[in-house]
Amino acid sequence: MKPESVDNMLPASRMPTERLFAPAFRTVWLLATVLLLSGLGACGSGENRVTAGNRDGVLHWGNASEPQGLDPHIATGVPEHKIITALMEGLVLKDSTTLEPIPGVAKSWDISDDGLVYTFYLRENARWSNGDPHNAHDYVWSWWRALQPALGNLYAYMYFPIENSQPYYEGTISDFEQVGVKALDDYTLQVTLENATPYFLQLLDHYSLFPVHRPTIEKFGTADERGTRWTFEGNLVGNGAFQLEEWKINRHVRVGRNPYYWGADDVKLNQIYFYPTENITTEERMYRAGQLHYTYEVPVDKVAVYQEKGSGELQIYPYLGSYFYRFNTNVEHLKDRRVRRALGMAVDRQQITDQVLKAGQVPSYAITPPDTMGYFPESDLSFDPDKARALLAEAGYPNGAGFPVTEILYNTQEEHRKVAVAIQQMWKQYLNIDVKLLNQEWKVYLDSETNFDYEISRASWIGDYVDPNNFLDMWLCGGGNNRTGWCNPEYDRLILEDAPEAPDHEARLKIFAKAEKMLLADMPVMPIYIYTSKHLISPAIQNFPKNILNQPSFKDMYLDPNAGRAGGSR
């Protein structure tokens, strides 16, 4: 789905600037922390946020990072994803438990026998949050916008199953009329695909395919202009269950019920506060103090404490997410795949999951999580220090001699730091090379990756939909989420041509296995572990989803004022 801030998934600023102004950033963060811990003691009566929120239907949500932006055609991160899905909605939703496609703005749809033509019938009572009618023409214009190269949509490739969308995006054809999306009338949208795509309905619940409000965007700039004020407080017009009410930088984003939402009568929460809780130690303290219903993460050293407590507040689930390091293959010494393979073989993943992370994470030797739609990636990667040293010597660095000091970039978060320190020590122990660590605030880190202003960077990918394609199509040549400089035309052919044309699911999985072997042989990315999701969750939250995408459905949640509150001294 997206990079996980804590993962994924935002866009970003610039490393030299961050270094120059690091003290200022720290000052802002400390101020924000004080505000988070001390402010909003509900009504000023000593009542904490959670108690007041349970009574008033106000959810307080730890959301990892300050969102970079809320434009669904630009955002790439999990923290943005959570807010955007409260404010906006696609044609199709996912059942919060089974992840099966269910009606969203489209009340129903038909699929042709050959699986190529989808006809969506939109709700006549769908409205934008300002009351404007919402219809099929909004999707045609929004998808045209998302495919404008100047916009820089890193998820443009998500549209490529649609007929002629890729040649249009790449400029081979210039007439959008040739792209397979048509408004047959105000409430009927027809989408024609290049090939039968088993996961197409799942794509429609991803924010990159959400519609946007054309009059608002054009009021503040051109359709393909980045960073305009259309997503700001007081400006944003969405079509979701909630609407943007307030955005206080480094403090919170507040959303409230959208009275024009087609399913407004079924929405139970009145408001949601999303807090930037990048410091997960502070986040856990906020939870204990009754300031949060939900934490984005749990500090490693607190997992055992909550398990022993046995209150049920700590919830750990399987998570369709892969944690890995990117290599910038434009960096001279990292151009050599023998170097990248050596680095990959000198990491003891079992030690990292057992002794550093301690929350059920699984060591990973491939990018795609195993058993994703029955797919089990094949990998010859292993922890093999002897072979790693031999490869490094073959590349011209015997016993690490002459290997440049190399930097690992990670976004500010204690767990990322601990993993980076462990790998730094392993590479010193097994390869005799020196590594520096650099942490950056989320938005700055993402910008550094996008601009290739890094050598090795911590990264991850959380599934947007349950299919191996979601973990493999991001490594296409020039792909917006590739960000390694790696390009293999044969890999592209397998993913873009052979897999979509496979006669059945088993044949498709074999093609994916062949492609992933290519990826691992060249190793522009180094898999480390498969995620689990771990959160502290107030017993007051009802209808909290437990699915492998860790996707909440805010419109289905509600708060039980009689369930007791989380927290308490410890």
PDB file of C-alpha atoms in Angstrom, residues 193 280 392 503:
ATOM      1  CA  LEU A 193      -9.174  -3.188 -18.652  1.00  0.00           C
ATOM      2  CA  ILE A 280       6.371   6.109  20.453  1.00  0.00           C
ATOM      3  CA  LEU A 392      32.749  -8.511  -0.797  1.00  0.00           C
ATOM      4  CA  PRO A 503      -4.137 -18.425 -18.194  1.00  0.00           C
TER       5      PRO A 503
END
